[in-house]
Every structure is written in structure tokens, then in C-alpha cells.
């Protein structure tokens, strides 16, 4: 597991004043080509699945993204209102670019054009409401075996968390499994964030049209 491989690169080249910025840049590789080489390297033979959690807003313009075509890609989407509500609880500098949905659509389109079909898309709401069914479909799309152990985990930090986890992952660290009842309700968005949500919603709907659960869960 590799948690957000391009975080240090993004901080270095975009200059966001994120929490723990200097620590992250000191601890992790920030050269784009080196990170790409690591992401596209062969997995350890003893651990044949190499999972990478990428944040699409780390994929900055001007850097070739076609390396992702060497990987199996799946896209996790979430209602922009919920995304912005979550950001607003933790961070004041929120923009359309910060939530990465434009970049997510660009990457989705890149992969879809290469495959000749839509890559797997799962909605966070479906994962919370029907985790076993949604993850079974995702595993099937990625040619992986579903295992019930995927549905739970021990409370607390994980060894593969980025060091930023102590700022961003408190809710995850308090959890032990997927549960819709544990999801925080969206907060009322101020006007500026409401405008961002309005821009993001059509992109989210285009992605959501391809979600794996569309025919079997909540419509």
C-alpha cells in the first residue's frame, strides 16, 4: 500500500501551505519522474497486489499523466457537497482545484479512451451503505478475489498511513468498518463553497453514471 505518492511533489510544485508541509516535503520523494518510476515498478513477488491511493488534485497540469495507463485504475467519487463540507471542517483554503474533481474527470477520460470502455467507478455513498456488495463488484472489475476481511480493520493509525494522517485521518482512525450511520452529515455550505459545488456537480454526475453499483443498489 502506498498512501498519496505525489503529495510531496504537489506541495513542492504548487506551493500549498498545507498542515505539516515542511515535514512531508522532507520525508517523501518530490521528483515527479522518480515517483512515476516507483508507481510503475513491478510489485514484490511475495505481495503481488500493489495498491496506490492517489489524490487527483496532486496530478498537476503540465506533467504527463499517461503513466497511469500502465496500472489498473479505479475511481472513487463522492458528492461534491459532502467533499466540500469535509474540507471546510479541516481546511480553509478550498477551491475547485483542491477537491480534484476536474482532474478526476480528465484521468477517467484518459483511461476510458485507452481501454475503450469506462474503468471501474464506485461512489462513497454506496461503499458505506452496501460495502460487501460494492467491494465485490469492484474486486470483480479489477480481477481480484473479494474477501470479507476487507470490511473491517483495527482502530487506530496504520503503518502505511502518510505522516499527514495525524491531521486528516482522525475519523478513519476512530472507525473499525464501513457504516453509513457513522458518516458525518454535510454542513451548510457558505456561498463561496456553494458556487464550487455547483461547478463540480455536473462532473460528479457524469462520473456517477458509470458507477458499478448503479444497477443493483440505490438506483
PDB file of C-alpha atoms in Angstrom, residues 89-196:
ATOM      1  CA  UNK A  89     -14.072  21.197   8.762  1.00  0.00           C
ATOM      2  CA  UNK A  90     -10.297  20.814   8.326  1.00  0.00           C
ATOM      3  CA  UNK A  91      -9.033  23.447   5.930  1.00  0.00           C
ATOM      4  CA  UNK A  92      -9.924  26.990   4.923  1.00  0.00           C
ATOM      5  CA  UNK A  93      -8.197  27.192   1.518  1.00  0.00           C
ATOM      6  CA  UNK A  94     -10.776  25.292  -0.534  1.00  0.00           C
ATOM      7  CA  UNK A  95     -11.154  25.638  -4.300  1.00  0.00           C
ATOM      8  CA  UNK A  96     -12.405  23.608  -7.232  1.00  0.00           C
ATOM      9  CA  UNK A  97      -8.826  22.506  -7.875  1.00  0.00           C
ATOM     10  CA  UNK A  98      -8.392  21.490  -4.239  1.00  0.00           C
ATOM     11  CA  UNK A  99     -11.103  18.829  -4.488  1.00  0.00           C
ATOM     12  CA  UNK A 100      -9.589  17.416  -7.669  1.00  0.00           C
ATOM     13  CA  UNK A 101     -12.816  16.622  -9.481  1.00  0.00           C
ATOM     14  CA  UNK A 102     -11.768  18.241 -12.774  1.00  0.00           C
ATOM     15  CA  UNK A 103      -8.533  16.249 -12.713  1.00  0.00           C
ATOM     16  CA  UNK A 104     -10.502  13.134 -11.776  1.00  0.00           C
ATOM     17  CA  UNK A 105     -12.656  13.506 -14.886  1.00  0.00           C
ATOM     18  CA  UNK A 106      -9.562  14.115 -17.036  1.00  0.00           C
ATOM     19  CA  UNK A 107      -7.912  10.960 -15.709  1.00  0.00           C
ATOM     20  CA  UNK A 108     -11.120   8.970 -16.091  1.00  0.00           C
ATOM     21  CA  UNK A 109     -11.414  10.103 -19.710  1.00  0.00           C
ATOM     22  CA  UNK A 110      -7.741   9.286 -20.378  1.00  0.00           C
ATOM     23  CA  UNK A 111      -8.172   5.754 -19.047  1.00  0.00           C
ATOM     24  CA  UNK A 112     -11.557   5.231 -20.728  1.00  0.00           C
ATOM     25  CA  UNK A 113     -10.166   6.282 -24.110  1.00  0.00           C
ATOM     26  CA  UNK A 114      -7.270   3.847 -23.728  1.00  0.00           C
ATOM     27  CA  UNK A 115      -9.495   0.958 -22.618  1.00  0.00           C
ATOM     28  CA  UNK A 116     -12.330   1.640 -24.996  1.00  0.00           C
ATOM     29  CA  UNK A 117     -14.732   1.442 -22.032  1.00  0.00           C
ATOM     30  CA  UNK A 118     -15.295   3.031 -18.650  1.00  0.00           C
ATOM     31  CA  UNK A 119     -12.904   1.996 -15.881  1.00  0.00           C
ATOM     32  CA  UNK A 120     -14.448   0.998 -12.520  1.00  0.00           C
ATOM     33  CA  UNK A 121     -16.148   3.809 -10.584  1.00  0.00           C
ATOM     34  CA  UNK A 122     -17.518   3.472  -7.047  1.00  0.00           C
ATOM     35  CA  UNK A 123     -19.431   6.083  -5.094  1.00  0.00           C
ATOM     36  CA  UNK A 124     -18.509   6.613  -1.441  1.00  0.00           C
ATOM     37  CA  UNK A 125     -22.200   6.522  -0.543  1.00  0.00           C
ATOM     38  CA  UNK A 126     -22.513   3.008  -1.978  1.00  0.00           C
ATOM     39  CA  UNK A 127     -19.400   1.850  -0.139  1.00  0.00           C
ATOM     40  CA  UNK A 128     -20.896   3.000   3.163  1.00  0.00           C
ATOM     41  CA  UNK A 129     -24.420   1.751   2.550  1.00  0.00           C
ATOM     42  CA  UNK A 130     -23.592  -1.611   0.946  1.00  0.00           C
ATOM     43  CA  UNK A 131     -19.887  -2.288   1.462  1.00  0.00           C
ATOM     44  CA  UNK A 132     -19.836  -6.024   0.729  1.00  0.00           C
ATOM     45  CA  UNK A 133     -21.836  -5.678  -2.498  1.00  0.00           C
ATOM     46  CA  UNK A 134     -19.909  -2.636  -3.714  1.00  0.00           C
ATOM     47  CA  UNK A 135     -16.469  -4.061  -2.960  1.00  0.00           C
ATOM     48  CA  UNK A 136     -17.423  -7.403  -4.515  1.00  0.00           C
ATOM     49  CA  UNK A 137     -18.267  -5.581  -7.734  1.00  0.00           C
ATOM     50  CA  UNK A 138     -15.059  -3.527  -7.550  1.00  0.00           C
ATOM     51  CA  UNK A 139     -12.910  -6.597  -6.974  1.00  0.00           C
ATOM     52  CA  UNK A 140     -14.613  -8.331  -9.881  1.00  0.00           C
ATOM     53  CA  UNK A 141     -13.872  -5.388 -12.169  1.00  0.00           C
ATOM     54  CA  UNK A 142     -10.210  -5.458 -11.100  1.00  0.00           C
ATOM     55  CA  UNK A 143      -9.913  -9.260 -11.378  1.00  0.00           C
ATOM     56  CA  UNK A 144      -9.301  -9.632  -7.643  1.00  0.00           C
ATOM     57  CA  UNK A 145     -10.876 -12.004  -5.152  1.00  0.00           C
ATOM     58  CA  UNK A 146     -13.234 -10.392  -2.659  1.00  0.00           C
ATOM     59  CA  UNK A 147     -12.510 -11.278   0.967  1.00  0.00           C
ATOM     60  CA  UNK A 148     -14.802 -10.452   3.933  1.00  0.00           C
ATOM     61  CA  UNK A 149     -11.710  -9.266   5.832  1.00  0.00           C
ATOM     62  CA  UNK A 150     -11.825  -6.182   3.581  1.00  0.00           C
ATOM     63  CA  UNK A 151     -14.857  -4.951   5.521  1.00  0.00           C
ATOM     64  CA  UNK A 152     -13.169  -4.295   8.869  1.00  0.00           C
ATOM     65  CA  UNK A 153      -9.876  -3.119  10.342  1.00  0.00           C
ATOM     66  CA  UNK A 154      -8.364  -2.382  13.760  1.00  0.00           C
ATOM     67  CA  UNK A 155      -8.921   1.015  15.300  1.00  0.00           C
ATOM     68  CA  UNK A 156      -6.031   3.488  15.197  1.00  0.00           C
ATOM     69  CA  UNK A 157      -3.262   4.593  12.829  1.00  0.00           C
ATOM     70  CA  UNK A 158      -1.889   2.184  10.222  1.00  0.00           C
ATOM     71  CA  UNK A 159       1.766   1.643   9.365  1.00  0.00           C
ATOM     72  CA  UNK A 160       1.137   2.650   5.742  1.00  0.00           C
ATOM     73  CA  UNK A 161      -0.515   5.995   6.608  1.00  0.00           C
ATOM     74  CA  UNK A 162       1.340   9.056   5.395  1.00  0.00           C
ATOM     75  CA  UNK A 163       2.563  11.233   8.238  1.00  0.00           C
ATOM     76  CA  UNK A 164      -0.271  13.635   7.335  1.00  0.00           C
ATOM     77  CA  UNK A 165      -2.633  11.047   8.756  1.00  0.00           C
ATOM     78  CA  UNK A 166      -2.398  12.589  12.210  1.00  0.00           C
ATOM     79  CA  UNK A 167      -4.070  15.734  10.825  1.00  0.00           C
ATOM     80  CA  UNK A 168      -6.533  14.305   8.263  1.00  0.00           C
ATOM     81  CA  UNK A 169      -7.378  10.737   9.337  1.00  0.00           C
ATOM     82  CA  UNK A 170      -8.849  11.086  12.825  1.00  0.00           C
ATOM     83  CA  UNK A 171     -12.290   9.840  11.741  1.00  0.00           C
ATOM     84  CA  UNK A 172     -10.803   6.848   9.919  1.00  0.00           C
ATOM     85  CA  UNK A 173      -8.581   6.021  12.892  1.00  0.00           C
ATOM     86  CA  UNK A 174     -11.661   6.013  15.135  1.00  0.00           C
ATOM     87  CA  UNK A 175     -13.504   3.576  12.858  1.00  0.00           C
ATOM     88  CA  UNK A 176     -13.375  -0.210  12.561  1.00  0.00           C
ATOM     89  CA  UNK A 177     -15.504  -0.725   9.455  1.00  0.00           C
ATOM     90  CA  UNK A 178     -17.847   0.812   6.899  1.00  0.00           C
ATOM     91  CA  UNK A 179     -21.077   2.225   8.308  1.00  0.00           C
ATOM     92  CA  UNK A 180     -23.424   4.752   6.733  1.00  0.00           C
ATOM     93  CA  UNK A 181     -24.574   5.811  10.197  1.00  0.00           C
ATOM     94  CA  UNK A 182     -21.036   6.939  11.015  1.00  0.00           C
ATOM     95  CA  UNK A 183     -20.780   9.281   8.049  1.00  0.00           C
ATOM     96  CA  UNK A 184     -20.769  12.918   9.078  1.00  0.00           C
ATOM     97  CA  UNK A 185     -23.730  14.851   7.654  1.00  0.00           C
ATOM     98  CA  UNK A 186     -22.787  17.650   5.266  1.00  0.00           C
ATOM     99  CA  UNK A 187     -22.634  21.094   6.804  1.00  0.00           C
ATOM    100  CA  UNK A 188     -24.443  24.068   5.286  1.00  0.00           C
ATOM    101  CA  UNK A 189     -22.022  25.478   2.742  1.00  0.00           C
ATOM    102  CA  UNK A 190     -21.240  29.191   2.662  1.00  0.00           C
ATOM    103  CA  UNK A 191     -21.917  30.929  -0.635  1.00  0.00           C
ATOM    104  CA  UNK A 192     -18.339  30.605  -1.944  1.00  0.00           C
ATOM    105  CA  UNK A 193     -18.279  26.841  -1.380  1.00  0.00           C
ATOM    106  CA  UNK A 194     -21.797  26.533  -2.761  1.00  0.00           C
ATOM    107  CA  UNK A 195     -20.569  28.009  -6.031  1.00  0.00           C
ATOM    108  CA  UNK A 196     -17.739  25.440  -6.138  1.00  0.00           C
TER     109      UNK A 196
END
